[in-house]
Coordinates of C-alpha atoms in Angstrom, one line a residue:
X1 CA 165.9 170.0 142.8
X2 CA 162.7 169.4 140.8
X3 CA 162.7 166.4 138.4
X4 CA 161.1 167.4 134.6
X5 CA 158.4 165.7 134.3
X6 CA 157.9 164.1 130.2
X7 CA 154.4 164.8 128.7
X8 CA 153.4 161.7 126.5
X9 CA 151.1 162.7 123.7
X10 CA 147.5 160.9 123.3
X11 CA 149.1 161.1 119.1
X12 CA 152.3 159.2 121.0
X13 CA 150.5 156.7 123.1
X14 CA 148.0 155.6 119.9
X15 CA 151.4 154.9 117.5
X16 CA 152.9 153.5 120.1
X17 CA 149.8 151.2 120.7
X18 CA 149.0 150.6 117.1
X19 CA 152.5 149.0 116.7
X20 CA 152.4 146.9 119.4
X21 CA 149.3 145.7 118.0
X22 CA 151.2 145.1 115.0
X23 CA 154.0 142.9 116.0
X24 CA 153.8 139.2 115.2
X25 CA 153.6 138.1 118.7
X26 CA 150.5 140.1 119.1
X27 CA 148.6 138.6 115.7
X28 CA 150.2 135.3 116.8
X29 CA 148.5 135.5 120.0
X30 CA 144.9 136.8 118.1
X31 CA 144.9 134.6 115.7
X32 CA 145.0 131.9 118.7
X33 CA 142.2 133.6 120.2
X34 CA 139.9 133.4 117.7
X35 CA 140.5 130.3 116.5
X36 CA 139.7 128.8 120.1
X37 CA 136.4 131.0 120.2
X38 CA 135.3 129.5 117.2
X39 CA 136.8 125.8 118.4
X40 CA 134.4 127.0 121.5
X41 CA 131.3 127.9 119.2
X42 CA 131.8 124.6 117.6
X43 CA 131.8 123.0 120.5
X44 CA 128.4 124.6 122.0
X45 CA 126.7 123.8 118.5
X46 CA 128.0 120.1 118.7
X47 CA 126.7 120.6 122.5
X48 CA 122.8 122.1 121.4
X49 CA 122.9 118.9 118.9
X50 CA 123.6 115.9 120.8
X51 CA 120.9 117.8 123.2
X52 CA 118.2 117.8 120.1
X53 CA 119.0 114.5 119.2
X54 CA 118.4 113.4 122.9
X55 CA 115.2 114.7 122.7
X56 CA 114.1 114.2 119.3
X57 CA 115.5 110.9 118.6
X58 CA 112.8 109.9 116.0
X59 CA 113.7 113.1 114.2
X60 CA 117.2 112.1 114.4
X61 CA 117.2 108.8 112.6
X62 CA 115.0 110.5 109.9
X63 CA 117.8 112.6 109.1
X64 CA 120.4 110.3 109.5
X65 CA 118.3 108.5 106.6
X66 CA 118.2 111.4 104.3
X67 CA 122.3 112.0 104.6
X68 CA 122.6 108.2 104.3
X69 CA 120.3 109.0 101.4
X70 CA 122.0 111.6 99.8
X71 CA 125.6 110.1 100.3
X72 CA 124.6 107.3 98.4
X73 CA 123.3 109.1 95.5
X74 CA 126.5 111.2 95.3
X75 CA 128.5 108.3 95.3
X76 CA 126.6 106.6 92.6
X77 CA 126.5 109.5 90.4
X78 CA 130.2 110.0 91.0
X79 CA 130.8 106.2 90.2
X80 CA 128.6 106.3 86.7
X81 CA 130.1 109.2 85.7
X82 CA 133.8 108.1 86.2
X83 CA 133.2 104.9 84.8
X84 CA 129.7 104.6 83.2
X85 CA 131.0 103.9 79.7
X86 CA 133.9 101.0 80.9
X87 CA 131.1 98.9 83.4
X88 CA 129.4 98.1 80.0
X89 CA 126.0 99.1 81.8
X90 CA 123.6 102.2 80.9
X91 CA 125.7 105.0 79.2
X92 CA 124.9 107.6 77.4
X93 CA 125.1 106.1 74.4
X94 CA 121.3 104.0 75.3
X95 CA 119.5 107.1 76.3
X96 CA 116.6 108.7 73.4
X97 CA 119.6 111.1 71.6
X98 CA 119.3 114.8 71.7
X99 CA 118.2 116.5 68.3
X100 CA 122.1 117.8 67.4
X101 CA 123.5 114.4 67.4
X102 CA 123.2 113.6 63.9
X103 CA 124.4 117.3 63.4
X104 CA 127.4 116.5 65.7
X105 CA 128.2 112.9 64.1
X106 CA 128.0 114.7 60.4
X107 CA 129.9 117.9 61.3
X108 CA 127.6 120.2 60.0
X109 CA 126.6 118.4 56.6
X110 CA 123.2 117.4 57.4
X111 CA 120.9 118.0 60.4
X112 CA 119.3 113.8 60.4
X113 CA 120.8 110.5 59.2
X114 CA 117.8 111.0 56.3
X115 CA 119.6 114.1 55.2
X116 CA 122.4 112.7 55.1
X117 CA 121.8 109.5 53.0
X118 CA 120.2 112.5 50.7
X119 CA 122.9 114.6 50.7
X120 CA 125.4 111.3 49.9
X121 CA 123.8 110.0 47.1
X122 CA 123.7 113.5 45.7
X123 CA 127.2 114.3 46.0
X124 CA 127.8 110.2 44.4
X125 CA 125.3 111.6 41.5
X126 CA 127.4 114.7 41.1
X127 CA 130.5 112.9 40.8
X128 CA 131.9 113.6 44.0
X129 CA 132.7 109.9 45.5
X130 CA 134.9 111.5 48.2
X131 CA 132.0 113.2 50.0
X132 CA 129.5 110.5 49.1
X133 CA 131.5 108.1 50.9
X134 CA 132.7 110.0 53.7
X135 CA 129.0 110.9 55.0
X136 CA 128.0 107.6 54.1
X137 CA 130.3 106.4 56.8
X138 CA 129.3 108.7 59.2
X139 CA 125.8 108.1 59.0
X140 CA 126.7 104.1 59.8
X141 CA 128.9 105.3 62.9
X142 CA 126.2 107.2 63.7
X143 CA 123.7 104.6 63.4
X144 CA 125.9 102.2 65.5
X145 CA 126.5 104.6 68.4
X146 CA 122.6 105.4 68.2
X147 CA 122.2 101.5 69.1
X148 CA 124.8 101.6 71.6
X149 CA 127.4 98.9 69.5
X150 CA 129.9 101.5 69.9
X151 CA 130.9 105.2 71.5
X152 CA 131.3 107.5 68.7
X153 CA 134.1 110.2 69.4
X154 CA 135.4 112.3 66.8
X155 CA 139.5 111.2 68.0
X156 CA 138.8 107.4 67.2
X157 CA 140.4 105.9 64.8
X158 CA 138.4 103.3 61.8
X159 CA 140.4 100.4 63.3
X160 CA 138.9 101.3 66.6
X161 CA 135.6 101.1 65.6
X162 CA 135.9 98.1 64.2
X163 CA 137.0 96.3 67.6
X164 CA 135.1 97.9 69.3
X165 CA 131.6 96.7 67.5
X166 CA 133.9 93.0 67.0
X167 CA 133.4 90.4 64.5
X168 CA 130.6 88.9 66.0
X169 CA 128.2 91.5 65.6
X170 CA 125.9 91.0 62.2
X171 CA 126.5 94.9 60.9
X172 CA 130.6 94.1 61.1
X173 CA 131.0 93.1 57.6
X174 CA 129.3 96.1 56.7
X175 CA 131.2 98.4 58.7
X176 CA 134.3 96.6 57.8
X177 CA 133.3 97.3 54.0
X178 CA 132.5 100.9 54.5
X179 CA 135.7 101.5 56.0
X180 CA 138.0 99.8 53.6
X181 CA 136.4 101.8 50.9
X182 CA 136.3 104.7 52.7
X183 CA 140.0 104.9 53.6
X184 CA 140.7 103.8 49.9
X185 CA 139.1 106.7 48.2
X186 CA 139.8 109.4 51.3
X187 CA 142.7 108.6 52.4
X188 CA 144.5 107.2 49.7
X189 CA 144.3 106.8 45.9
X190 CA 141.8 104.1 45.5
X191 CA 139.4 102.8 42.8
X192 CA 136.3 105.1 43.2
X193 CA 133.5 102.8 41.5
X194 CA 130.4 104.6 41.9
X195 CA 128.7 101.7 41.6
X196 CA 130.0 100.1 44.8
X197 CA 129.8 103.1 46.8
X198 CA 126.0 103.1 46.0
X199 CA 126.1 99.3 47.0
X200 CA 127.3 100.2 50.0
X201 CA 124.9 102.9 50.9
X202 CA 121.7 101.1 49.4
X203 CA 122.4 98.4 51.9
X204 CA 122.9 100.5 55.0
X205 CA 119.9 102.2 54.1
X206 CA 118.4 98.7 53.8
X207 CA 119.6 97.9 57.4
X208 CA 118.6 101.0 58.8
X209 CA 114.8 100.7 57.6
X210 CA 114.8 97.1 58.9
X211 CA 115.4 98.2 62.5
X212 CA 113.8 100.9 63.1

């Protein structure tokens, strides 16, 4: 009696294949692979190095400076730029100030401080003691961060500014007057003498001219 013989298909054999390939023991076992190979590339590289360094060893510790270099510079910047303003050293505050930062400290209302005493004493002349006062204020907090006696930043409260420049500084009683009068007049319903508010910015101009 003849046995039939079954006729596998090249189609049969390549599905049959392709899903072995497939199963997770297969990938498991690939994935194993290659990671090794490239733990085994490492390892030459690693290998060809220590082999440089043997022969090169001059070479070596002149690159060993440079990292050492570089490491340290990447620390330092890290360190200044997480805590520059807090270690009381060089922030950014003490740096020469970009052009915009008068336009950032004013909000738009004047492009320099000089504008912006103009553009106060117009708007005090005009009968607008709101706006006189308000960039008058600015232009001291301005004036102040310029010098590095304080961080300006547009969340801060007045009280803020005021401990953080402290009572022993000579431009305090100034401040302290600007901001009593300016919280009077924009914040609530206080006296707006015109007269007073021109005080106020005559001096700071007077201050101003004196240190530059």
């Amino acid at each position: 009696m003849t046995q039939a013989h079954t006729v596998i298909s090249d189609d049969s054999i390549r599905k049959s294949a392709k899903e072995i390939f497939e199963t997770n023991e297969f990938r498991q076992e690939e994935t194993a692979y290659l990671f090794q190979k490239w733990l085994n590339k490492m390892g030459d590289l690693l290998d060809s190095f220590q082999d440089w360094t043997a022969a090169h060893p001059a070479y070596t510790w002149l690159l060993i400076a440079g990292l050492m270099i570089i490491l340290i510079l990447l620390i330092a910047h890290i360190v200044y730029s997480a805590f520059g303003d807090s270690l009381g050293g060089a922030t950014e505050t003490s740096h020469p100030y970009k052009a915009n930062r008068s336009l950032e400290v004013l909000e738009g209302k004047a492009t320099s401080w000089r504008q912006g005493f103009d553009k106060a004493n117009s708007a005090l002349a005009s009968g607008q003691s709101h706006e006189a006062i308000w960039i008058g204020h600015r232009v001291l907090l301005g004036w102040l961060d310029e010098a590095g006696s304080i961080h300006f930043q547009g969340h801060k409260t007045n009280t803020a500014y005021l401990i953080e420049l402290g009572p022993q500084d000579a431009r305090f009683d100034l401040l302290n007057r600007f901001t009593r009068k300016y919280e009077a007049v924009v914040y609530g319903n206080g006296s707006c003498d015109t007269e007073e508010i021109r005080s106020l910015l005559d001096e700071l101009m007077d201050r101003m001219q004196e240190s530059s």
